[in-house]
mmCIF file of C-alpha atoms in Angstrom:
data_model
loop_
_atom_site.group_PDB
_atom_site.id
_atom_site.type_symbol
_atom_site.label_atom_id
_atom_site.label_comp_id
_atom_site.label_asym_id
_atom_site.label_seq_id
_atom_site.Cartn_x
_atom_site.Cartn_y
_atom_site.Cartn_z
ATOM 1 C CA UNK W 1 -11.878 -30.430 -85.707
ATOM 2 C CA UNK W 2 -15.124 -31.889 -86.588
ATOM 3 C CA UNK W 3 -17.356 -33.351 -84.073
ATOM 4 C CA UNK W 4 -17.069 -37.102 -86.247
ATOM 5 C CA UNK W 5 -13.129 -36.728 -86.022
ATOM 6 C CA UNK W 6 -13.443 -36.408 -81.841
ATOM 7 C CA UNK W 7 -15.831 -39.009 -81.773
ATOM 8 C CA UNK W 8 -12.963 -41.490 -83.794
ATOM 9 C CA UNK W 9 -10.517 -40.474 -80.660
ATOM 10 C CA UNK W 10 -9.739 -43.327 -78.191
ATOM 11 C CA UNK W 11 -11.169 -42.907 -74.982
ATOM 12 C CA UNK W 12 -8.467 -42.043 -72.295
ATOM 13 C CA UNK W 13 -7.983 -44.969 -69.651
ATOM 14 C CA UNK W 14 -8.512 -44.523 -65.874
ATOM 15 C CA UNK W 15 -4.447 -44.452 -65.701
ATOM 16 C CA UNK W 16 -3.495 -42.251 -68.012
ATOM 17 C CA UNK W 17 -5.960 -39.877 -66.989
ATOM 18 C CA UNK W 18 -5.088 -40.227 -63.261
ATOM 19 C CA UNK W 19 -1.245 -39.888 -64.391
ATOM 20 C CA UNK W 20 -1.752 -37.045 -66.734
ATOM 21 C CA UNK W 21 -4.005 -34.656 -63.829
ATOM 22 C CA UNK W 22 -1.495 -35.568 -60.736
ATOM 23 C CA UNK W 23 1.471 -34.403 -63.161
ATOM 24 C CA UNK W 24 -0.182 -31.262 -64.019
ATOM 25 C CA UNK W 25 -0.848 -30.243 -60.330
ATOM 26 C CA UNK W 26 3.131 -30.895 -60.093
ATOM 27 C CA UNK W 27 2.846 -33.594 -57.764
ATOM 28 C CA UNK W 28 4.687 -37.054 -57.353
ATOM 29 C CA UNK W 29 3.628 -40.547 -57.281
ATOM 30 C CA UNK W 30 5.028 -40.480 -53.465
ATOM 31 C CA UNK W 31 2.810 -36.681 -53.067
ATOM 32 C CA UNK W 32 -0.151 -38.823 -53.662
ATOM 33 C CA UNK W 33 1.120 -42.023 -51.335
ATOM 34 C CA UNK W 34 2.107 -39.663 -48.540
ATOM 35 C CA UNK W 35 -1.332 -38.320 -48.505
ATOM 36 C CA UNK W 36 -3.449 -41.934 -49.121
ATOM 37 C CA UNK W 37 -0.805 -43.030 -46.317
ATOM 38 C CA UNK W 38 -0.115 -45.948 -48.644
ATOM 39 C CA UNK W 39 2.879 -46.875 -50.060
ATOM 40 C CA UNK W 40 4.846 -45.812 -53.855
ATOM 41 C CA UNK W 41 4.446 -49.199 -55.341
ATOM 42 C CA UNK W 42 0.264 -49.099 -55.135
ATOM 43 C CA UNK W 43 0.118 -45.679 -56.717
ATOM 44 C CA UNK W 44 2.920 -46.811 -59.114
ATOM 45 C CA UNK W 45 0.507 -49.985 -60.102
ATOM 46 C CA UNK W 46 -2.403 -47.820 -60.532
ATOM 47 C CA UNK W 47 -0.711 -44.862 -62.985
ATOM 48 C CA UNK W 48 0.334 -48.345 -65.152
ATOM 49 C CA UNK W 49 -2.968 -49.956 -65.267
ATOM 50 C CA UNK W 50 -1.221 -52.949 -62.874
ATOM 51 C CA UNK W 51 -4.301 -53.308 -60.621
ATOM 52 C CA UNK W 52 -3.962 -56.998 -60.960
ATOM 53 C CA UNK W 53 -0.491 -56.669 -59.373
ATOM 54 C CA UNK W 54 -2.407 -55.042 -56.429
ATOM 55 C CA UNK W 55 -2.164 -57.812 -53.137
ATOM 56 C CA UNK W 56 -6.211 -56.735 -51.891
ATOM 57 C CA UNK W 57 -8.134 -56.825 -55.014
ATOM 58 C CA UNK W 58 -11.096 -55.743 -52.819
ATOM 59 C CA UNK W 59 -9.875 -52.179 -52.121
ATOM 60 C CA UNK W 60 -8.907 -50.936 -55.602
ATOM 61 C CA UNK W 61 -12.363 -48.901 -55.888
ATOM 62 C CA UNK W 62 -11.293 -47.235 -52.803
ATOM 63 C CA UNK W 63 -7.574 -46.400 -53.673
ATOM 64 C CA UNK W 64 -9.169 -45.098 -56.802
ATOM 65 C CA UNK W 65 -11.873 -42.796 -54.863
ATOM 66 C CA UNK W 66 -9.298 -42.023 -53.061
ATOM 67 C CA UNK W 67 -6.454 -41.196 -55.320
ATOM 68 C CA UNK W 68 -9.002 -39.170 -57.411
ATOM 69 C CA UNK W 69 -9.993 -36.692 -54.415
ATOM 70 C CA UNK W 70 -6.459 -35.689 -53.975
ATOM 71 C CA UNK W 71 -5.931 -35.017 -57.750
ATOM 72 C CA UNK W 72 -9.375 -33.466 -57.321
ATOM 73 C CA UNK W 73 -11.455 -35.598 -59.768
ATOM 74 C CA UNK W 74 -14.396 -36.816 -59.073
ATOM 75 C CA UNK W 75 -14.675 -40.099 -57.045
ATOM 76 C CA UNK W 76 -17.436 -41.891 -58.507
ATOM 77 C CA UNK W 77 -16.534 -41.030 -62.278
ATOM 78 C CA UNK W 78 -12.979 -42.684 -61.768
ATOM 79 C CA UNK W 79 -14.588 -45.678 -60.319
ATOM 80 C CA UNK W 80 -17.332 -45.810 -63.044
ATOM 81 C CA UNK W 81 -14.899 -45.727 -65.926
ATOM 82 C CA UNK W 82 -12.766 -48.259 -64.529
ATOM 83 C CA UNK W 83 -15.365 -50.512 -63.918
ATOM 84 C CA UNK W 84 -16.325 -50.292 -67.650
ATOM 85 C CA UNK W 85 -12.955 -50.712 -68.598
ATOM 86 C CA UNK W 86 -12.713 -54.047 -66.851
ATOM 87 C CA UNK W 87 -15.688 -55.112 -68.435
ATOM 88 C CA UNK W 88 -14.441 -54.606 -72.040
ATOM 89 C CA UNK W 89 -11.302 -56.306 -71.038
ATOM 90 C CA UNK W 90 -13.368 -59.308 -69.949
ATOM 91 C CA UNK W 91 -15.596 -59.526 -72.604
ATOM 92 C CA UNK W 92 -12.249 -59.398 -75.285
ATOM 93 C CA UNK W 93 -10.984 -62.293 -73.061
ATOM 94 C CA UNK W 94 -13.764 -64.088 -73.560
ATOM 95 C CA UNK W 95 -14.174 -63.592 -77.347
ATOM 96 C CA UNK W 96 -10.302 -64.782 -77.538
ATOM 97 C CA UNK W 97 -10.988 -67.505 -75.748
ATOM 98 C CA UNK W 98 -14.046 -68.925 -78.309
ATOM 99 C CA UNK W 99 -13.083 -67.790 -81.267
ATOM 100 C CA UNK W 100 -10.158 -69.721 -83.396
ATOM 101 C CA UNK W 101 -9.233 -68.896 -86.280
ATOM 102 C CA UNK W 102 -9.127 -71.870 -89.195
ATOM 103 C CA UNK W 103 -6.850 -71.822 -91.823
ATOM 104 C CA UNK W 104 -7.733 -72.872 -95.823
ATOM 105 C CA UNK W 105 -7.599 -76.605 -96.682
ATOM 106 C CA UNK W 106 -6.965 -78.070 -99.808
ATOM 107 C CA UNK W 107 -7.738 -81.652 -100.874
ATOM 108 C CA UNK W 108 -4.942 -83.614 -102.058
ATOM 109 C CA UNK W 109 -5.026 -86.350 -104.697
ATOM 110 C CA UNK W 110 -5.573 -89.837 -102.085
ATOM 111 C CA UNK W 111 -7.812 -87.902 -99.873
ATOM 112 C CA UNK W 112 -10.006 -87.017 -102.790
ATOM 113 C CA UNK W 113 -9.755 -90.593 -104.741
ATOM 114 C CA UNK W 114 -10.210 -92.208 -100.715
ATOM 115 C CA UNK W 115 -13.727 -90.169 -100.530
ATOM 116 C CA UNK W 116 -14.823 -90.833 -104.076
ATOM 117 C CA UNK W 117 -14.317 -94.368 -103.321
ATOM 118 C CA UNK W 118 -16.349 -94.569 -100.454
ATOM 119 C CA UNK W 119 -18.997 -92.378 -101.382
ATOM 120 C CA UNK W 120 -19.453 -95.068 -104.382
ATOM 121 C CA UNK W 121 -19.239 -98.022 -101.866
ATOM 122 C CA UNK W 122 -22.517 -96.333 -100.291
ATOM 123 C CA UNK W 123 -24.478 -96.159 -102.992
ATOM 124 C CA UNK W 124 -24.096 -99.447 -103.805
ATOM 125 C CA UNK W 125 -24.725 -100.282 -100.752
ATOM 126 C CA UNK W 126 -27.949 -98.586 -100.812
ATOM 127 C CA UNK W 127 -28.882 -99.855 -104.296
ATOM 128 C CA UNK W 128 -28.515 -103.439 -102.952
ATOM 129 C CA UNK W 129 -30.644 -102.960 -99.991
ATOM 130 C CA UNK W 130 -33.158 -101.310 -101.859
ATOM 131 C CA UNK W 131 -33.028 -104.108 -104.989
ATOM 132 C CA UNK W 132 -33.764 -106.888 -101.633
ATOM 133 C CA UNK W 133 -36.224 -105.147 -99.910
ATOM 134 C CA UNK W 134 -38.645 -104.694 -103.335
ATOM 135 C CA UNK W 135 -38.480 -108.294 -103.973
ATOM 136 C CA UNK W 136 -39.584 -109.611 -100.370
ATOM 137 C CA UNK W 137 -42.083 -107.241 -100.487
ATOM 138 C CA UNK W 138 -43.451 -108.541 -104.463
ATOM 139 C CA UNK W 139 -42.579 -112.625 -103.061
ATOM 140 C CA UNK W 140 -45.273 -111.875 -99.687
ATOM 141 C CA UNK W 141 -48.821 -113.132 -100.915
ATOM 142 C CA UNK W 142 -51.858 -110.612 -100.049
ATOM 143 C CA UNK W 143 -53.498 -111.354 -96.698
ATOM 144 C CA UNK W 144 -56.728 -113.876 -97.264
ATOM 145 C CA UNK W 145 -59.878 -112.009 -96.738
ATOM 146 C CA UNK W 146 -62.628 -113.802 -95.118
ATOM 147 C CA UNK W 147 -66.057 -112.750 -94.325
ATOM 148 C CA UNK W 148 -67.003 -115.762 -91.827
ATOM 149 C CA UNK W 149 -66.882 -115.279 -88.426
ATOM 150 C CA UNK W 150 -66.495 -117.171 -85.563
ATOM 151 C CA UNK W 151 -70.211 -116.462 -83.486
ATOM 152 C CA UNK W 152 -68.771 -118.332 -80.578
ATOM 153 C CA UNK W 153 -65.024 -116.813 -79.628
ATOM 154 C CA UNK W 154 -63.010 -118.571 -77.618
ATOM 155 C CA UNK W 155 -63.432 -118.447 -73.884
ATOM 156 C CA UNK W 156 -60.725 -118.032 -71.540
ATOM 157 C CA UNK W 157 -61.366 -119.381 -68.090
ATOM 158 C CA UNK W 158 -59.492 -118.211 -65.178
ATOM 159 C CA UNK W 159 -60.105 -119.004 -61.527
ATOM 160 C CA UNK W 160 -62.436 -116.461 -60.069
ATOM 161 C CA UNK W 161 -61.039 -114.027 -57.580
ATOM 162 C CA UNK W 162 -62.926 -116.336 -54.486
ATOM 163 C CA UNK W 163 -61.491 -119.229 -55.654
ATOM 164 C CA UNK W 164 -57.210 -117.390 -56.555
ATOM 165 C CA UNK W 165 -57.722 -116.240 -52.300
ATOM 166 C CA UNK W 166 -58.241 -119.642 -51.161
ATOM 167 C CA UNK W 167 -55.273 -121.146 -53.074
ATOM 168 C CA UNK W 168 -53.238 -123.272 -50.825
ATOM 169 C CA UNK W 169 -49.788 -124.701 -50.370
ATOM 170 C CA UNK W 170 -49.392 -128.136 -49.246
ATOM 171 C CA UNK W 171 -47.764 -129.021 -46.826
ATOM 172 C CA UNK W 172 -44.033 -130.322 -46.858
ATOM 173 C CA UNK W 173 -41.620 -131.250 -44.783
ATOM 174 C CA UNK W 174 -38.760 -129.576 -44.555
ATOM 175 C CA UNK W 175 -36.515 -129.578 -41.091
ATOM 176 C CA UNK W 176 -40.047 -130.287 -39.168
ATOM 177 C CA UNK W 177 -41.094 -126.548 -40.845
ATOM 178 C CA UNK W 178 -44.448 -125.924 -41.653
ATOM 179 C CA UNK W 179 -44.010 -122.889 -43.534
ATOM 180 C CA UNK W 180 -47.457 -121.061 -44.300
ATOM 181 C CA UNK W 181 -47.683 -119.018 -47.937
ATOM 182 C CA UNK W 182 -50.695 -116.202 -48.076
ATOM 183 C CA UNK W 183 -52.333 -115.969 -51.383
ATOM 184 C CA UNK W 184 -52.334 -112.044 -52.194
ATOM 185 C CA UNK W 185 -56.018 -110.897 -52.746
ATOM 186 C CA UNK W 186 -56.252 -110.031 -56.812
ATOM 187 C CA UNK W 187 -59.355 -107.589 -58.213
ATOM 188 C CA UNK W 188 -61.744 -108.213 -59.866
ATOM 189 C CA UNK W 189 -60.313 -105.698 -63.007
ATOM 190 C CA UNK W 190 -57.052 -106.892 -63.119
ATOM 191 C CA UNK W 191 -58.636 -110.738 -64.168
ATOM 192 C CA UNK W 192 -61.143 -108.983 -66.240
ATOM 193 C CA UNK W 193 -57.978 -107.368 -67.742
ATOM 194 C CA UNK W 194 -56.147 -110.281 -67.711
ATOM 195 C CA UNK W 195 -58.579 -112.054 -69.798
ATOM 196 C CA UNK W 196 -58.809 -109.889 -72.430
ATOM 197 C CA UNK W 197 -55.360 -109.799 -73.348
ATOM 198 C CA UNK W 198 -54.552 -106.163 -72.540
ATOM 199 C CA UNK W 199 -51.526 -104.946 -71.379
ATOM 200 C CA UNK W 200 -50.809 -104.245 -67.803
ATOM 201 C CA UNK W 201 -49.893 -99.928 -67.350
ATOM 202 C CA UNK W 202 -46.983 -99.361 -66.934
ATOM 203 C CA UNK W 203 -46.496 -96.127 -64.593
ATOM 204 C CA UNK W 204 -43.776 -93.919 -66.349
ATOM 205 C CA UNK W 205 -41.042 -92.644 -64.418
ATOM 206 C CA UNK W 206 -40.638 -89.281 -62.275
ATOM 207 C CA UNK W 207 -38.925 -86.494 -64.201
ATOM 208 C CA UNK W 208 -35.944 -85.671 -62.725
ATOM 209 C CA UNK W 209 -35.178 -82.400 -61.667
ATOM 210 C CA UNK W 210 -32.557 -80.575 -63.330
ATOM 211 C CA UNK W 211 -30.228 -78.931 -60.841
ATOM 212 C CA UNK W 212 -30.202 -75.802 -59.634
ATOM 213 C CA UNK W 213 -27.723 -73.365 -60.902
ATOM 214 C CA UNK W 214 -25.154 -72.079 -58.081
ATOM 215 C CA UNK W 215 -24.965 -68.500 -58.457
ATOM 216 C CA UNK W 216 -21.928 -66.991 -58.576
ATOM 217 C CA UNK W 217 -20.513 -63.979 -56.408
ATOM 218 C CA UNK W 218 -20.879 -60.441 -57.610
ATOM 219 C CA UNK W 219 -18.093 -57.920 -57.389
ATOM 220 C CA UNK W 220 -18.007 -55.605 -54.168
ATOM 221 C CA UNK W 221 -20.716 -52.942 -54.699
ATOM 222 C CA UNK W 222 -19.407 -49.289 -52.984
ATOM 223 C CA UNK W 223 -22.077 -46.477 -51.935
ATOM 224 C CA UNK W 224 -21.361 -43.510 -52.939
ATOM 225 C CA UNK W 225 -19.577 -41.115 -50.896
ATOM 226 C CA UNK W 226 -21.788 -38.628 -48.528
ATOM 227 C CA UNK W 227 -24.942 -40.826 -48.946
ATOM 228 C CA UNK W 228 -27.251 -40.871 -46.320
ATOM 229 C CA UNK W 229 -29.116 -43.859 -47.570
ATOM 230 C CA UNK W 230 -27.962 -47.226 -46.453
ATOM 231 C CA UNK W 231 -26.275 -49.836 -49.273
ATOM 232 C CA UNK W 232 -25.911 -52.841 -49.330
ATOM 233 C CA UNK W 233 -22.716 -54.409 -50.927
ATOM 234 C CA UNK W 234 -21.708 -57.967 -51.615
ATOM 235 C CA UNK W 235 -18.079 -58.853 -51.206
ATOM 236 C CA UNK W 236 -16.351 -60.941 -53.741
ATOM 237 C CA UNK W 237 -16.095 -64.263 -51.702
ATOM 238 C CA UNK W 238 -19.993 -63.600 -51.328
ATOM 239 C CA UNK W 239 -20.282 -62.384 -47.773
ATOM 240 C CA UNK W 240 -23.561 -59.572 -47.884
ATOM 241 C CA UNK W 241 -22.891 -56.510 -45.878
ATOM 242 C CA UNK W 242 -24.200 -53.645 -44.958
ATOM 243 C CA UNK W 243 -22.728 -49.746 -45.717
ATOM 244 C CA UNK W 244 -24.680 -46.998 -44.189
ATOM 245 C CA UNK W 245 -23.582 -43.281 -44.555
ATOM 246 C CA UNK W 246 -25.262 -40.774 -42.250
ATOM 247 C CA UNK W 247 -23.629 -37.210 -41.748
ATOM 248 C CA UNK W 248 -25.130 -34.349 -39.654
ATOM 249 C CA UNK W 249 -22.822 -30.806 -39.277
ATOM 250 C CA UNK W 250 -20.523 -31.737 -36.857
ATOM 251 C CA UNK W 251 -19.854 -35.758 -38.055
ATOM 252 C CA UNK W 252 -20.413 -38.571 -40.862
ATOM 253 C CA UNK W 253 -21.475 -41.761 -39.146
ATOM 254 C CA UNK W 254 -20.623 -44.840 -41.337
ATOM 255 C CA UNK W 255 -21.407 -48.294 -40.177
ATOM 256 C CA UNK W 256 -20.516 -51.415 -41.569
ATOM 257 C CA UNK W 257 -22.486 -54.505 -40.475
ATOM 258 C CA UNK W 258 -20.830 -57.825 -41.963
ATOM 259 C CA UNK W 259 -23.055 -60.096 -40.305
ATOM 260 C CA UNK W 260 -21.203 -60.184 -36.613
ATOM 261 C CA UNK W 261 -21.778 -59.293 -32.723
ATOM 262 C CA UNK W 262 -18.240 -58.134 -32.283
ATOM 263 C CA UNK W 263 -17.906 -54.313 -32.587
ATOM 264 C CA UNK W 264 -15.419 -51.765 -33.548
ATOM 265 C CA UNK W 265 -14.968 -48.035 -33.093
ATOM 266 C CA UNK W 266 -12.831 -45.712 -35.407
ATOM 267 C CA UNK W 267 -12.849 -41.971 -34.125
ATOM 268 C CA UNK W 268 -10.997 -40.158 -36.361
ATOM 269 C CA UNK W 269 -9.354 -37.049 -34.922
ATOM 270 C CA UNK W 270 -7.588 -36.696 -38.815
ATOM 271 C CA UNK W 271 -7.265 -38.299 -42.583
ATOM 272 C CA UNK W 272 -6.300 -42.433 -42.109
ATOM 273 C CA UNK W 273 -6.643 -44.897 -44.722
ATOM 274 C CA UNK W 274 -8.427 -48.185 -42.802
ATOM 275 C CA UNK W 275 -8.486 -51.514 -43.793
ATOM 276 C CA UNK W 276 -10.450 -54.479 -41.683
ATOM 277 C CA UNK W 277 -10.357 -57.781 -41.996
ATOM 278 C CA UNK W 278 -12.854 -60.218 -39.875
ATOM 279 C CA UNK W 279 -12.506 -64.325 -38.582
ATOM 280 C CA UNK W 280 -13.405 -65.198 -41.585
ATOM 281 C CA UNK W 281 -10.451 -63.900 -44.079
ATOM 282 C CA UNK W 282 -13.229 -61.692 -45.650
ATOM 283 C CA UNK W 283 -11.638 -57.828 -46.300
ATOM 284 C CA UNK W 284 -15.432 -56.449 -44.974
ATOM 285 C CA UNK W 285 -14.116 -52.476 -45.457
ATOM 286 C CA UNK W 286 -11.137 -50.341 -47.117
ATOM 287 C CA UNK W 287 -11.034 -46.655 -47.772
ATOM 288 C CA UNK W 288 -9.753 -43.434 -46.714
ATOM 289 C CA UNK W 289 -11.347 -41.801 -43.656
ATOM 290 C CA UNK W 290 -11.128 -37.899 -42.537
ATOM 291 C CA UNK W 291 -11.537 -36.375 -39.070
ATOM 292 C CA UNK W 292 -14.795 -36.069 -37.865
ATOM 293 C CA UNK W 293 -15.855 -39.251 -39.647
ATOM 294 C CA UNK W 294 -17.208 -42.262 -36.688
ATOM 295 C CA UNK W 295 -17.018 -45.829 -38.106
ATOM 296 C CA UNK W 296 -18.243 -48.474 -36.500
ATOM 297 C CA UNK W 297 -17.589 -51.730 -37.780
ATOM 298 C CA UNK W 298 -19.649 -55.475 -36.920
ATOM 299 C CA UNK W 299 -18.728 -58.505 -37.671
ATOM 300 C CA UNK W 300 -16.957 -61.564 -36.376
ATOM 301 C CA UNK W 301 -13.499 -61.242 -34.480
ATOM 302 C CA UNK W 302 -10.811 -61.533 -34.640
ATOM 303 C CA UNK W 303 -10.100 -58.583 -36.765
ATOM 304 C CA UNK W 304 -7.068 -57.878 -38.366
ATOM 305 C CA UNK W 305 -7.052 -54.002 -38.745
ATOM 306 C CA UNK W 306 -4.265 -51.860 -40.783
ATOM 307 C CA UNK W 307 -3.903 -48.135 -40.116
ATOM 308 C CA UNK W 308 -2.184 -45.459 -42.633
ATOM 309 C CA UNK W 309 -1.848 -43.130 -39.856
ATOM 310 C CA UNK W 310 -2.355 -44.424 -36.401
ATOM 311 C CA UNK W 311 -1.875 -41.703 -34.720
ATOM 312 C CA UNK W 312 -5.565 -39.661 -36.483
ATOM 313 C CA UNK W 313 -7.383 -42.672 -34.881
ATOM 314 C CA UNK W 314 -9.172 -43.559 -31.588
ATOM 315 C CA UNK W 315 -9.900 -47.122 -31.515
ATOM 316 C CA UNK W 316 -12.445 -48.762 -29.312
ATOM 317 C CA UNK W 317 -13.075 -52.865 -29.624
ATOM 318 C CA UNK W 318 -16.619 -54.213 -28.012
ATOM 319 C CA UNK W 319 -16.719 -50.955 -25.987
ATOM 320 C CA UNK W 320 -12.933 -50.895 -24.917
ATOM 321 C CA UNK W 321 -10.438 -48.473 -26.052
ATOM 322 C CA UNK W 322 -7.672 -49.859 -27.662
ATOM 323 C CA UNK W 323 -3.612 -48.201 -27.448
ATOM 324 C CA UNK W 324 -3.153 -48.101 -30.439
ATOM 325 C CA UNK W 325 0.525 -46.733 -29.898
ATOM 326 C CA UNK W 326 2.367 -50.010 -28.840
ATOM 327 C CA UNK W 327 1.437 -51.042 -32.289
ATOM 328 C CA UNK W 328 2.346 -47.689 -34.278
ATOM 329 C CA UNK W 329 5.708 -48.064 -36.218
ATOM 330 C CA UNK W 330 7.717 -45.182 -37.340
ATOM 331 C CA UNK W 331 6.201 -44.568 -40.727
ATOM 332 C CA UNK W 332 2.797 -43.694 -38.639
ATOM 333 C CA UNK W 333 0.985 -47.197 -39.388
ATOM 334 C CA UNK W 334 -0.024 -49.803 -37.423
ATOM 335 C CA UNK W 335 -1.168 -53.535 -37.965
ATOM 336 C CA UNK W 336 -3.193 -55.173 -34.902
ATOM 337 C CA UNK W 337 -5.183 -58.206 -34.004
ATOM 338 C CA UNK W 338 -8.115 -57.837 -31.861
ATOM 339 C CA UNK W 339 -9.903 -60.402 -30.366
ATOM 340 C CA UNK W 340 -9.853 -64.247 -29.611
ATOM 341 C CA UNK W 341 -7.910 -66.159 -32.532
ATOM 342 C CA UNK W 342 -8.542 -69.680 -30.949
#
């Protein structure tokens, strides 16, 4: 095949290519679930390009990190092409939406004799006005030319500026009220202006300022995995935080800072997928964690926290360790609150 013909190919999409590589390694849609300790119907979603059917819209970058190490793809590849896929979707949407398509018309016979009728009625029109106009134009006699003029123009007087200060009001009675009126001083160059007929200025108004344009939220921004560097990511309902990635060769610290003073600690002792949610509603971090990793999450309580496998994880809130075993149910997750909800 010539290289033209594989360049014609469609591209592969982000589910058929995750489908296609977990079905080679022989393994099931509930293999992969098992190990993300998520549930069937989220892998199900993802293998049929559902992502909008998926409930935390925020975390679909990390499923997909996720879902790609187990089928041993690369991470940031899976993410990258899916991003561009949504992008292209978008940008069809939006040609659908402003393009419409207009069909062929045909002029039928009163339509055409209705236009033909009124195109004459304006030029009629037009001749008319213009037949007027030339004759009151011819009927005005030229303007008289005369070379005398006047060597004494006429003189305005106007009270001087002394004598417009000292104007007074007499006095009248009204309900034993003497009420007193105070002339308001004039310049001389306003009467100077005054008396020769020019125009007062008229000060133009202030521009107004157009407003400013509200920006809108960016999609959640994900560091790469193993970066030492710090990140910083902007959640969809436009909280900034904070994503630093440190590792050493005993442990990866990650840290999350979301803008709070309350503090949580995630030991993991083995693989959990963790999901936190702060006061606010915001989802502030999602993705799967693997023993030896140390997250420490701040932000404002109370959290909501869920746990793919409880049991991997030693949980600390502001310094405190947490049981997290009251809240484990049988299927190895848990869902907690921490923290004062009043």
């Amino acid at each position: 095949m010539s290289e033209s013909e594989e360049d014609q190919q469609p591209v592969q999409s982000i589910s058929a290519l995750l489908r296609e590589t977990r079905e080679k390694l022989g393994l099931s849609q509930k293999d992969v679930a098992d190990q993300l300790f998520l549930t069937g119907t989220f892998i199900r979603y993802i293998d049929d390009g559902l992502f909008e059917k998926i409930p935390k819209q925020a975390f679909i970058k990390g499923y997909l990190r996720s879902y790609a190490r187990v089928i041993q793809l690369n991470g940031d590849e899976v993410v990258a092409q899916y991003e561009a896929e949504r992008e292209s979707q978008e940008q069809i949407a939006l040609r659908g939406v402003t393009e419409e398509r207009v069909g062929s018309s045909a002029l039928t016979g009163p339509v055409l004799q209705t236009g033909v009728i009124g195109l004459a009625a304006i030029v009629f029109l037009a001749l008319l006005v213009w037949a007027f106009s030339g004759d009151d134009e011819e009927a005005l006699p030229p303007p008289a030319v005369t070379n005398s003029i006047d060597p004494q123009p006429a003189i305005v007087s106007l009270p001087s500026v002394a004598s417009r200060n000292e104007i007074s009001v007499k006095e009248t009675d009204i309900d034993s009220a003497e009420p007193i009126v105070e002339a308001v001083p004039v310049s001389e160059a306003e009467v100077e202006q005054v008396a020769e007929g020019a125009p007062a200025a008229i000060k133009a108004p202030a521009a107004i300022k157009e407003p400013t344009a509200i920006k809108e939220p960016a999609a959640i921004k994900e560091p790469a995995a193993g970066s030492a560097d710090p990140k910083s990511a902007v959640l969809e309902s436009g909280k900034d935080i904070t994503i630093e990635r440190i590792s050493d060769d005993a442990y990866q610290y990650i840290t999350v800072d979301a803008s709070g003073f309350d503090q949580l600690e995630f030991v993991l002792i083995g693989e959990c997928w963790i999901e936190v949610e702060d006061g606010d509603g915001d989802s502030i971090y999602g993705d799967l964690n693997r023993e030896h990793d140390i997250l420490t999450v701040y932000g404002v309580a109370p959290f909501k926290i869920l746990l793919g496998r409880a049991s991997a994880v030693v949980l600390r809130f502001n310094g405190k360790e947490v049981d997290v075993a009251k809240y484990t149910t049988s299927d190895q997750t848990a869902k907690l609150e921490l923290g004062d909800a009043s």
